PDB file of C-alpha atoms and ligand atoms in Angstrom:
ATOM      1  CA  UNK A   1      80.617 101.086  78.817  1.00 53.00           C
ATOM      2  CA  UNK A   2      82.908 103.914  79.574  1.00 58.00           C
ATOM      3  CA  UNK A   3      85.735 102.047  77.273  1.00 58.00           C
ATOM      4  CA  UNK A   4      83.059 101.699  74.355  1.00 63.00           C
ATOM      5  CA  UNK A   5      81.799 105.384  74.781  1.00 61.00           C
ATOM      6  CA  UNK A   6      85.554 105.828  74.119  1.00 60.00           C
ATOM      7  CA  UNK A   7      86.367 103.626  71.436  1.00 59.00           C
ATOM      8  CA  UNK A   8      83.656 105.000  69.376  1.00 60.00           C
ATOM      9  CA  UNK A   9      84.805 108.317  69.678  1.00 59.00           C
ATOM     10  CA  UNK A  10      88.122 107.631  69.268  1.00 57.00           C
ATOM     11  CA  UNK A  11      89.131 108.664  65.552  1.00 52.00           C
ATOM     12  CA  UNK A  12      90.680 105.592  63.042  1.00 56.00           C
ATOM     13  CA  UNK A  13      94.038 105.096  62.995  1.00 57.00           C
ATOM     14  CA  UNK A  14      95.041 107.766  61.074  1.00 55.00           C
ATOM     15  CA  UNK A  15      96.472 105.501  57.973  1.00 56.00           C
ATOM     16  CA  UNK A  16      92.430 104.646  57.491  1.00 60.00           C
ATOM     17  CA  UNK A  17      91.237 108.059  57.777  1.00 55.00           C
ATOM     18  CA  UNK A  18      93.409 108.882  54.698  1.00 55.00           C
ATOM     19  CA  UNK A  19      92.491 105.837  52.918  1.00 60.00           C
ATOM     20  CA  UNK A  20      89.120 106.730  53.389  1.00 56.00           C
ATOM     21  CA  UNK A  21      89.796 109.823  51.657  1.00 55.00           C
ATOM     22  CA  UNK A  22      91.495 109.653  49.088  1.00 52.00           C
ATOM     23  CA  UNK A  23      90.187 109.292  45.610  1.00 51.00           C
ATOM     24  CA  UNK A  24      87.599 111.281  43.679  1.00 52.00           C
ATOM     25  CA  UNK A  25      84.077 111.683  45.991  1.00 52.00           C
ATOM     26  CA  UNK A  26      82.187 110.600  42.798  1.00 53.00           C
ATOM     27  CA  UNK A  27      84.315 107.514  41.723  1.00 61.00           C
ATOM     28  CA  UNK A  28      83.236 105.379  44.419  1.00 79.00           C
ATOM     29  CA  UNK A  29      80.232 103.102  43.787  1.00 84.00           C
ATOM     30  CA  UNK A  30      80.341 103.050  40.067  1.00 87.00           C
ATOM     31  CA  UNK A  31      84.247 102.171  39.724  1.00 89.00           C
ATOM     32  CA  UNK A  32      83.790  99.674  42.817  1.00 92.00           C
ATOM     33  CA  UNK A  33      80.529  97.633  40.702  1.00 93.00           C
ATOM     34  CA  UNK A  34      83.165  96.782  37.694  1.00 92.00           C
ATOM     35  CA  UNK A  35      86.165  95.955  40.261  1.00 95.00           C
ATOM     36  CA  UNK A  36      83.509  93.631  42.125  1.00 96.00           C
ATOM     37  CA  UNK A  37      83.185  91.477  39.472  1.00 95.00           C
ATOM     38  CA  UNK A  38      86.324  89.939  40.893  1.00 95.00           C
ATOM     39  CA  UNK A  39      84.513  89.056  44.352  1.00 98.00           C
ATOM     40  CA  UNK A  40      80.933  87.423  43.162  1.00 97.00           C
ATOM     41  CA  UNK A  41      82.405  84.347  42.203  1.00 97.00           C
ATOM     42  CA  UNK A  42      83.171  83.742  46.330  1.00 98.00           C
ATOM     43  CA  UNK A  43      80.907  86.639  47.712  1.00 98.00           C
ATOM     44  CA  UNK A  44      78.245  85.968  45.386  1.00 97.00           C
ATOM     45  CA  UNK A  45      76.405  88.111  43.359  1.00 96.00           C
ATOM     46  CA  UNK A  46      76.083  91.908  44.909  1.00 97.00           C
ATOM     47  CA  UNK A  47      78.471  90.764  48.147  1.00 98.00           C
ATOM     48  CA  UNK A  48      75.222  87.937  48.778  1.00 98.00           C
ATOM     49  CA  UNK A  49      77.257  85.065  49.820  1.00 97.00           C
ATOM     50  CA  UNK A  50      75.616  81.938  49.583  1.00 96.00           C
ATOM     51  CA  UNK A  51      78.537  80.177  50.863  1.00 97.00           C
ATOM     52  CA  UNK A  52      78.252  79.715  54.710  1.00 97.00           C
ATOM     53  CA  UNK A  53      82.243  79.772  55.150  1.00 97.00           C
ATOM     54  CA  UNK A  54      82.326  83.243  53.367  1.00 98.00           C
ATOM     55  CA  UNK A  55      81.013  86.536  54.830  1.00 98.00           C
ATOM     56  CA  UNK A  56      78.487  88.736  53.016  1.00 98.00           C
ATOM     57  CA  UNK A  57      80.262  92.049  52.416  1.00 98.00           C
ATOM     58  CA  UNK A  58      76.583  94.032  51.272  1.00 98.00           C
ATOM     59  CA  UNK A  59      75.144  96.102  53.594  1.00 98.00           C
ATOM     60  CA  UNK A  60      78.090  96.326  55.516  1.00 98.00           C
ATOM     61  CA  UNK A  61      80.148 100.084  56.717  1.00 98.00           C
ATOM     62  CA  UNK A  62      82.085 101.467  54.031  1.00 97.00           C
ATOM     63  CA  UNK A  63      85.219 101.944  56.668  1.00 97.00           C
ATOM     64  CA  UNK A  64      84.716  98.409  58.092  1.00 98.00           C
ATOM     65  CA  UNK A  65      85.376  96.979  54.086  1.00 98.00           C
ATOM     66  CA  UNK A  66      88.528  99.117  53.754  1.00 98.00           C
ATOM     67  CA  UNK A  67      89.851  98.197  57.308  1.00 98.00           C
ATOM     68  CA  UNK A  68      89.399  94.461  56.582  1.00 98.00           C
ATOM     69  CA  UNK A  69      90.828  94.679  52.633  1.00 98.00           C
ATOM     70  CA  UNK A  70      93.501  96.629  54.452  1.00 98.00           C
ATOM     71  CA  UNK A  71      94.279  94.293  56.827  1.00 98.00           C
ATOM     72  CA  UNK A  72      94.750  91.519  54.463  1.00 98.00           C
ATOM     73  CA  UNK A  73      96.839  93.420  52.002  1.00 98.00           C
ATOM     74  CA  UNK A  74      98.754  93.874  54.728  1.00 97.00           C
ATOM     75  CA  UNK A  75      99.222  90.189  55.395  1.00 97.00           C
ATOM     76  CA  UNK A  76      97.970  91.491  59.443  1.00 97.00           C
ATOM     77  CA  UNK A  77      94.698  89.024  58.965  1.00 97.00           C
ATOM     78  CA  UNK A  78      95.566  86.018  56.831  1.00 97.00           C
ATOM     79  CA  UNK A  79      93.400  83.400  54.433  1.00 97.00           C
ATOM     80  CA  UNK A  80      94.581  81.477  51.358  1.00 97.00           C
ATOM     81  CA  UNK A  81      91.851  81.846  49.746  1.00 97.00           C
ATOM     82  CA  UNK A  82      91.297  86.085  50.569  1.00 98.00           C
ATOM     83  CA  UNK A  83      95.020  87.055  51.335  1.00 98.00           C
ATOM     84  CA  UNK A  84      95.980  87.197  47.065  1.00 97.00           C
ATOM     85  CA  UNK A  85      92.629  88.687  45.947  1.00 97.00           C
ATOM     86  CA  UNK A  86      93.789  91.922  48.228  1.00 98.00           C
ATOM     87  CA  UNK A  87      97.397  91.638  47.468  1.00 97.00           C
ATOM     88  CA  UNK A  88      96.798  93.752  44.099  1.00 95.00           C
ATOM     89  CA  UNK A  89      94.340  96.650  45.596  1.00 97.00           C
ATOM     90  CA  UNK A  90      95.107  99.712  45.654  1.00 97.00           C
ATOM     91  CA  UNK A  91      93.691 102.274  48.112  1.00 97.00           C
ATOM     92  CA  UNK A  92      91.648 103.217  45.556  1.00 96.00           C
ATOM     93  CA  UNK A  93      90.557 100.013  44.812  1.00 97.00           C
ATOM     94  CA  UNK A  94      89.538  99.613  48.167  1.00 97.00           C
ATOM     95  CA  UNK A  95      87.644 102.600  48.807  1.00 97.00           C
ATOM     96  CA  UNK A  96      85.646 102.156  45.717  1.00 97.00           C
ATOM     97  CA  UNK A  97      84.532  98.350  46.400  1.00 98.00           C
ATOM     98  CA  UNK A  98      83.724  99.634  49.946  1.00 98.00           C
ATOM     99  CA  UNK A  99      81.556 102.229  48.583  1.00 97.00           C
ATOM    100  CA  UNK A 100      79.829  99.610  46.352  1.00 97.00           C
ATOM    101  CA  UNK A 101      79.359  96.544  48.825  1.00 98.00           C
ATOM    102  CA  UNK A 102      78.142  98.890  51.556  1.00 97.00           C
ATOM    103  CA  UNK A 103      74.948 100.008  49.480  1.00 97.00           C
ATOM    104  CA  UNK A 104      74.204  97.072  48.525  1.00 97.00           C
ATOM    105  CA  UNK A 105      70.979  94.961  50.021  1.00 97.00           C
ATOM    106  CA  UNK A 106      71.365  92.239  51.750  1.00 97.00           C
ATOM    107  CA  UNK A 107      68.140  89.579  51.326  1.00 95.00           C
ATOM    108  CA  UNK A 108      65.859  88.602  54.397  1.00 95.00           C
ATOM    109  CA  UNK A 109      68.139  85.626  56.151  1.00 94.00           C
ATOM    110  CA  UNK A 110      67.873  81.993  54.853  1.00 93.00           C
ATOM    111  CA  UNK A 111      68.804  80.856  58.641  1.00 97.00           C
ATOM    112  CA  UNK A 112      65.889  80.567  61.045  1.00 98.00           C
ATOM    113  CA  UNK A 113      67.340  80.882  64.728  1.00 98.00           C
ATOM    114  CA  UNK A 114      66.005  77.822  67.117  1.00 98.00           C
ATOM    115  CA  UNK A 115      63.745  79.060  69.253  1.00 98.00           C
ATOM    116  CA  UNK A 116      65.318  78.213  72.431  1.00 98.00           C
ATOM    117  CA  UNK A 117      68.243  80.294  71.353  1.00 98.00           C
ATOM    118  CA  UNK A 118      66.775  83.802  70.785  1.00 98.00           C
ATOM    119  CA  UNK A 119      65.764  85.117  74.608  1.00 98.00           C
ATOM    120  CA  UNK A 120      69.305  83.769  75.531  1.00 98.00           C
ATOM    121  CA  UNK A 121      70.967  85.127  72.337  1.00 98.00           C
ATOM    122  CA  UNK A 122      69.122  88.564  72.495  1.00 98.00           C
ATOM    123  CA  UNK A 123      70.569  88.829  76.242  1.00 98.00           C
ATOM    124  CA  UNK A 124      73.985  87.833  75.445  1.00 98.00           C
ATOM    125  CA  UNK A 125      73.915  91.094  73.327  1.00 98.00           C
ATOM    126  CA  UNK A 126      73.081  93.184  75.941  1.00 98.00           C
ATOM    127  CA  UNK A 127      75.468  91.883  78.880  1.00 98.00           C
ATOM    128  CA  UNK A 128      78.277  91.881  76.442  1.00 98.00           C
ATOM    129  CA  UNK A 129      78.072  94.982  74.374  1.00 97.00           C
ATOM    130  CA  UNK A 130      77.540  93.710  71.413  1.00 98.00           C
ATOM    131  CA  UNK A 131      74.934  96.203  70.891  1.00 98.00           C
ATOM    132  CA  UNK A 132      77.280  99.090  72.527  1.00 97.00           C
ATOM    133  CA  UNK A 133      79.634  98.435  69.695  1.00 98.00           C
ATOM    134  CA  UNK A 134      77.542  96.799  66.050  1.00 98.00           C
ATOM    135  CA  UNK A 135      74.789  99.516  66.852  1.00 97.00           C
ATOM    136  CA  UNK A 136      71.206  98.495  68.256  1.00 95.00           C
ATOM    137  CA  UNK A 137      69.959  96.360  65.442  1.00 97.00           C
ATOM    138  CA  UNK A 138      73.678  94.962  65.117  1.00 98.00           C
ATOM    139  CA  UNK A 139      74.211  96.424  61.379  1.00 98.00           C
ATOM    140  CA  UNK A 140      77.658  97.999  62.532  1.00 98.00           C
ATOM    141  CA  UNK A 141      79.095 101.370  62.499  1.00 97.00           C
ATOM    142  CA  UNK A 142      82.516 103.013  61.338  1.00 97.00           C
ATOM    143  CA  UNK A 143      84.734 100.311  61.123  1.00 97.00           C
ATOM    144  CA  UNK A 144      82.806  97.914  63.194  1.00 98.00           C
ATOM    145  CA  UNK A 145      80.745  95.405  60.959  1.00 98.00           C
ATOM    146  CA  UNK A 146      77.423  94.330  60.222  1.00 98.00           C
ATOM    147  CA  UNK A 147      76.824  90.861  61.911  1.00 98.00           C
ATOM    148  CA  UNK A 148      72.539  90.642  61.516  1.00 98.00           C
ATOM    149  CA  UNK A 149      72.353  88.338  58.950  1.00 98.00           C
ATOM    150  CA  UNK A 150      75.966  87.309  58.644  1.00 98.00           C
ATOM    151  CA  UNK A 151      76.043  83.199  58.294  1.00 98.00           C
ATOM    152  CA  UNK A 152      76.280  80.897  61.275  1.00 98.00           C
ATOM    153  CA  UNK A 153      79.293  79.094  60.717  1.00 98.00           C
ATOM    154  CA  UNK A 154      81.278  81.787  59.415  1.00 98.00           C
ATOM    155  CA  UNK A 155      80.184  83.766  62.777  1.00 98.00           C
ATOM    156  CA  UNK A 156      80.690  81.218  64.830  1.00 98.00           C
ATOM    157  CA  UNK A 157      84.747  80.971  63.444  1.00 98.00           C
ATOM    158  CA  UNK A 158      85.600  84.270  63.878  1.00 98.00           C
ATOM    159  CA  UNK A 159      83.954  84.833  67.486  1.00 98.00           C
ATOM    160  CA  UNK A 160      86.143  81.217  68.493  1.00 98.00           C
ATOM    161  CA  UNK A 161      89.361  82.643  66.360  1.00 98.00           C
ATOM    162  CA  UNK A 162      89.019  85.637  68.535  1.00 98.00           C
ATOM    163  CA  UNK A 163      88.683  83.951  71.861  1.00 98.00           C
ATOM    164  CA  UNK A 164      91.832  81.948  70.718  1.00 98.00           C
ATOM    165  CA  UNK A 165      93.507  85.365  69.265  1.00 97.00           C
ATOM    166  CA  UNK A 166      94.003  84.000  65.647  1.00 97.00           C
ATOM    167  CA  UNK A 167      91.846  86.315  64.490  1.00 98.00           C
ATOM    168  CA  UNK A 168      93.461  89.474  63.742  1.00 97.00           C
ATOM    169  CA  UNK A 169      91.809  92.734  63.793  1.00 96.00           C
ATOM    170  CA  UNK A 170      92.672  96.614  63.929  1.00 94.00           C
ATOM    171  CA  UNK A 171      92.559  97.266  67.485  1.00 93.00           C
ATOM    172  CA  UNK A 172      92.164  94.485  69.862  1.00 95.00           C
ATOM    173  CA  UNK A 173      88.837  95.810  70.958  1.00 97.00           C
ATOM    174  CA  UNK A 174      87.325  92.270  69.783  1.00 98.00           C
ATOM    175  CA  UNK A 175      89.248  89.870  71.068  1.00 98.00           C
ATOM    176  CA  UNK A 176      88.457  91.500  74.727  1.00 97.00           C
ATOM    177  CA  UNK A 177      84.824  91.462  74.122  1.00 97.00           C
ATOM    178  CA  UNK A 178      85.142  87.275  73.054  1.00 98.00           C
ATOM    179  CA  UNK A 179      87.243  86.262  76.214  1.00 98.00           C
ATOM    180  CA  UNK A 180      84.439  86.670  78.365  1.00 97.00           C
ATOM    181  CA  UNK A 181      82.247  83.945  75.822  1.00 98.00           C
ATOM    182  CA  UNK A 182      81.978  79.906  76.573  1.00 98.00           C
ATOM    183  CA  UNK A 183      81.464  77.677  73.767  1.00 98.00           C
ATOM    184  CA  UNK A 184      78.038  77.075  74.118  1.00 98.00           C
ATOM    185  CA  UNK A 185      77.518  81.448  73.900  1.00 98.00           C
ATOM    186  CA  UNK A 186      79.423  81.392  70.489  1.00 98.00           C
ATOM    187  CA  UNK A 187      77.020  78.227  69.440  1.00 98.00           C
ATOM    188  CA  UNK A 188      73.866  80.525  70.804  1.00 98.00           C
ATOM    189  CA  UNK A 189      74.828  84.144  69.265  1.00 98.00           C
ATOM    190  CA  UNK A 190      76.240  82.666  65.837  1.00 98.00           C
ATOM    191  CA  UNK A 191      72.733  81.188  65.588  1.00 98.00           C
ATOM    192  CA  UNK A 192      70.567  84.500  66.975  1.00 98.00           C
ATOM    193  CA  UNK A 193      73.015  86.727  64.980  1.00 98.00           C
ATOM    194  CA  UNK A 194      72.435  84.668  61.708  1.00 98.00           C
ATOM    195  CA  UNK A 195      68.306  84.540  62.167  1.00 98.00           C
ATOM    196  CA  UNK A 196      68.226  88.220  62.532  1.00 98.00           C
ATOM    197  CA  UNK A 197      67.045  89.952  59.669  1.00 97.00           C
ATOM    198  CA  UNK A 198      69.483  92.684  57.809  1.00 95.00           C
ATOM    199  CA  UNK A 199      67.970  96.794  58.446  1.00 90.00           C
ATOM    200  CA  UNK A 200      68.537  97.620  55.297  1.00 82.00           C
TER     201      UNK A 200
HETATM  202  C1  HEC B   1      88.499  82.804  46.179  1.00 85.32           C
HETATM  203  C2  HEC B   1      87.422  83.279  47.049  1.00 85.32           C
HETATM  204  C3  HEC B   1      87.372  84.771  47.345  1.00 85.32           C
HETATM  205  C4  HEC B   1      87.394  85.820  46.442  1.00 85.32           C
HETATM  206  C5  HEC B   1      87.455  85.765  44.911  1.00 85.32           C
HETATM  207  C6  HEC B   1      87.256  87.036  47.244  1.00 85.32           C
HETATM  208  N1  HEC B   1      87.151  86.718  48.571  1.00 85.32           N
HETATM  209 FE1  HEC B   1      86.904  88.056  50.116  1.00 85.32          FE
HETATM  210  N2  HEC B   1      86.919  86.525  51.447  1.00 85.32           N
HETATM  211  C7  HEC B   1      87.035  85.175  51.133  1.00 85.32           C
HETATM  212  C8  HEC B   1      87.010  84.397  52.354  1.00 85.32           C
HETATM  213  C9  HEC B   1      87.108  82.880  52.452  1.00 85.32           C
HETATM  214  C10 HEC B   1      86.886  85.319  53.411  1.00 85.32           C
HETATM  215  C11 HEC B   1      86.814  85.002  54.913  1.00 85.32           C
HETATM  216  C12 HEC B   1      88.217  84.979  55.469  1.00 85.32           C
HETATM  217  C13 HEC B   1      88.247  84.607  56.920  1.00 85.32           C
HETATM  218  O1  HEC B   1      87.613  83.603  57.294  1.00 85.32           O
HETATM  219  O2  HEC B   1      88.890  85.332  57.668  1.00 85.32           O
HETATM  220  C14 HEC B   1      86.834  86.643  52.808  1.00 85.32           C
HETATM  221  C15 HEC B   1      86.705  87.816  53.536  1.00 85.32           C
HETATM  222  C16 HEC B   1      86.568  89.068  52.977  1.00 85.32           C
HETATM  223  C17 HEC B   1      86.352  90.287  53.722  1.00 85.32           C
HETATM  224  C18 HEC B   1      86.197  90.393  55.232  1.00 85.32           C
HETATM  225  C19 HEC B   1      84.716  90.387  55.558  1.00 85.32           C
HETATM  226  C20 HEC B   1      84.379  90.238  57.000  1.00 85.32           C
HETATM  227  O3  HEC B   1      83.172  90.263  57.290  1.00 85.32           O
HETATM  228  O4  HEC B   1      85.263  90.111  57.846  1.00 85.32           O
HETATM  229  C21 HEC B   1      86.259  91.301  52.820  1.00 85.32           C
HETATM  230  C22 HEC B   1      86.010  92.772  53.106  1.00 85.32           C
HETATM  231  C23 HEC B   1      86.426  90.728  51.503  1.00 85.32           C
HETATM  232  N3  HEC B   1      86.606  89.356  51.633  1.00 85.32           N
HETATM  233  C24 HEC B   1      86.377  91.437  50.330  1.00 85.32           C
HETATM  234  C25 HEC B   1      86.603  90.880  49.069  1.00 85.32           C
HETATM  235  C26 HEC B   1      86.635  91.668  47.851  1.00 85.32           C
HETATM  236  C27 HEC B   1      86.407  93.176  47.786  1.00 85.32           C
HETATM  237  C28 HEC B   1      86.886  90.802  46.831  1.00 85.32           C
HETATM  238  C29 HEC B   1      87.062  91.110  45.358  1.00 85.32           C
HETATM  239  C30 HEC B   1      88.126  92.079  45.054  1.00 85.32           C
HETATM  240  C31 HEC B   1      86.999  89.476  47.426  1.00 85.32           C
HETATM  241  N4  HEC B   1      86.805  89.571  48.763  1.00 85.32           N
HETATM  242  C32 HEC B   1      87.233  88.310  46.702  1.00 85.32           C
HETATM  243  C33 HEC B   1      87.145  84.633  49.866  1.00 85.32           C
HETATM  244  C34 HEC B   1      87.225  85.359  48.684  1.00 85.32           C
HETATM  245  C1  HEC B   2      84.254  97.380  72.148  1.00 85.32           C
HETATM  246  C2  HEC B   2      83.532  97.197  70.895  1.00 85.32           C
HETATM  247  C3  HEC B   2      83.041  95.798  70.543  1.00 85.32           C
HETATM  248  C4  HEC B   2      82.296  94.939  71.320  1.00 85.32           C
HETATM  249  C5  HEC B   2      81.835  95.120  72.758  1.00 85.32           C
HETATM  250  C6  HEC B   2      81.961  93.822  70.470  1.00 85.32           C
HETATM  251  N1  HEC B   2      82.520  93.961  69.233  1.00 85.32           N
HETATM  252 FE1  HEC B   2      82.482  92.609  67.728  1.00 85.32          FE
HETATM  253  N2  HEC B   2      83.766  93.733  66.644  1.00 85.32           N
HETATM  254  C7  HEC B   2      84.246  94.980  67.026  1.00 85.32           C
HETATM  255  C8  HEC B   2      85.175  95.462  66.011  1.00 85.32           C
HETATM  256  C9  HEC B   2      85.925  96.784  66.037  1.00 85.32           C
HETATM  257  C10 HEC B   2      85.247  94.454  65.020  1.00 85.32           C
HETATM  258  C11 HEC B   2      86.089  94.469  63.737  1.00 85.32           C
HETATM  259  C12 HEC B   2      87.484  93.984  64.051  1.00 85.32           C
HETATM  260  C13 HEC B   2      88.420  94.040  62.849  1.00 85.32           C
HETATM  261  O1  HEC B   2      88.279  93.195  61.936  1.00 85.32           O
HETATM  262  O2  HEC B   2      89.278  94.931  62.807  1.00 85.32           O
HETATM  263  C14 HEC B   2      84.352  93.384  65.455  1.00 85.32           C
HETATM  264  C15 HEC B   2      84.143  92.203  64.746  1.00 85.32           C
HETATM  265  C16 HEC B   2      83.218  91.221  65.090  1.00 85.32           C
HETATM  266  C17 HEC B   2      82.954  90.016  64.328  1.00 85.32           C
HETATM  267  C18 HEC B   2      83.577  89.633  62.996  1.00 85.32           C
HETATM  268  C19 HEC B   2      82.594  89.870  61.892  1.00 85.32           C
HETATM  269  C20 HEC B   2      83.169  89.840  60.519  1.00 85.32           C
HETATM  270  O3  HEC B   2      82.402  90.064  59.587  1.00 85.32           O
HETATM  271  O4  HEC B   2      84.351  89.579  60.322  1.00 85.32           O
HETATM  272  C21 HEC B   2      81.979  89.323  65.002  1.00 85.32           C
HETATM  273  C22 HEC B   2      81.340  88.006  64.597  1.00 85.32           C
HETATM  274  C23 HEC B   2      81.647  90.091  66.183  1.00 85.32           C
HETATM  275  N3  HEC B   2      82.434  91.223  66.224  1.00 85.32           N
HETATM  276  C24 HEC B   2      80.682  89.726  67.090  1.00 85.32           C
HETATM  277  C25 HEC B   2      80.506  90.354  68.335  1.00 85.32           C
HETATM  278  C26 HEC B   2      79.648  89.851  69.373  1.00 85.32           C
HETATM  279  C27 HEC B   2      78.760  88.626  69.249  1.00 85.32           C
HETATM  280  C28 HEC B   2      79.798  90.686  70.447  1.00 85.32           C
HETATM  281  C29 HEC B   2      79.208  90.546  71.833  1.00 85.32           C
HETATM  282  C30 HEC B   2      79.490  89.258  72.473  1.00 85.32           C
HETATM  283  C31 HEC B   2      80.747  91.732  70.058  1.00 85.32           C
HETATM  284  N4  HEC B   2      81.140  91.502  68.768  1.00 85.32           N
HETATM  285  C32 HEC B   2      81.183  92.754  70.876  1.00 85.32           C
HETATM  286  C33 HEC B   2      83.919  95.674  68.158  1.00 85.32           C
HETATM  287  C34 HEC B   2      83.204  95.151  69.235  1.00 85.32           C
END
């Protein structure tokens, strides 16, 4: 817990800090709704993705949106289909689509969690921080993201591509917390995570 305490505290790398920054205070959520256009046709309309490979960007942190659209501009996290739409952003860009996806609502979940799976899901959670680190109700903080609500398969991926480190992320923080996870945890919190409703 100490480490989390820590982490939290700890501020951004100081490149996203001045991202985060920059830009007019105003231009933000406005600019971002005409840039987003560009997104609904994967992320669906208002960052809803009705895809179940593709993440739901509403209702997620604003600095969690610019770390990841950093990250892939960067070519540090990869996808074919992701890795050209953030090729052409600028920081501005980024900060403004943040500011628009993150006050956006995201609809009560489609996914209904088996039953057998939420007492076990809701105390894999607790025993591995996931609730030190996404916040109580798992909606995320800072640059940590919202994962109530966030599709099955798509979390299920990411928590197994960061037990096998091919996920990439800011600060390694992640891929710790999935080492400790068998198969059969990822297959139980991908399916609590995804039944929980958004608290937006
Ligand atoms: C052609 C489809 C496509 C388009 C268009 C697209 N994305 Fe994505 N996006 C993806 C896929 C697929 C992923 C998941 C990548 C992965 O599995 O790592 C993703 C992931 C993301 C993530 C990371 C979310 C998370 O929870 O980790 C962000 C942020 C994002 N996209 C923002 C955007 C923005 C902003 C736009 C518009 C400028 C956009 N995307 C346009 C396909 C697309
Ligand atoms: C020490 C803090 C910490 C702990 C503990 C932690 N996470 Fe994370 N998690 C993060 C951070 C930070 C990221 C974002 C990484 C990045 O993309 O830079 C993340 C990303 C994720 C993602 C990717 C979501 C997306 O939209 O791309 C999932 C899924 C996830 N965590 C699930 C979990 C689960 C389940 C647990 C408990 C088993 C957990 N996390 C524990 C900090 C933590």
């Amino acid at each position: 817990m100490r480490m989390i305490a820590r982490m939290l505290r700890r501020p951004l790398p100081a490149l996203l800090a001045a991202l985060a920054m920059a830009g007019p205070a105003l231009a933000g959520p406005q600019e971002g709704a005409a840039k987003a256009q560009a997104c609904a046709a994967c992320h669906g309309p208002e960052g809803n993705s009705t895809n179940p490979a593709i993440p739901s960007l509403s209702a997620q942190p604003k600095q969690f949106i610019v770390s990841a659209l950093y990250q892939f501009r960067e070519g540090k996290r990869k996808n074919e289909q992701m890795t050209p739409m953030a090729a052409g952003l600028s920081n501005a860009d980024m900060n403004d689509l943040a500011a628009y996806f993150a006050m956006q609502k995201a609809p009560a979940p489609q996914h209904k969690t088996k039953p057998e799976n939420i007492d076990p899901g809701k105390r894999l959670t607790a025993q591995h921080n996931c609730i030190a680190c996404h916040a109580g109700n798992l909606m995320g903080q800072q640059h940590i993201p919202r994962i109530a609500g966030q599709h099955e398969a798509y979390l299920r991926e990411q928590l197994r591509g960061f037990k096998a480190s091919t996920r990439a992320e800011m600060d390694g923080v992640m891929t710790s917390a999935a080492q400790a996870l068998s198969e059969k945890d990822i297959e139980v919190l991908a399916d609590y995570l995804a039944g929980l409703p958004a608290a937006n």
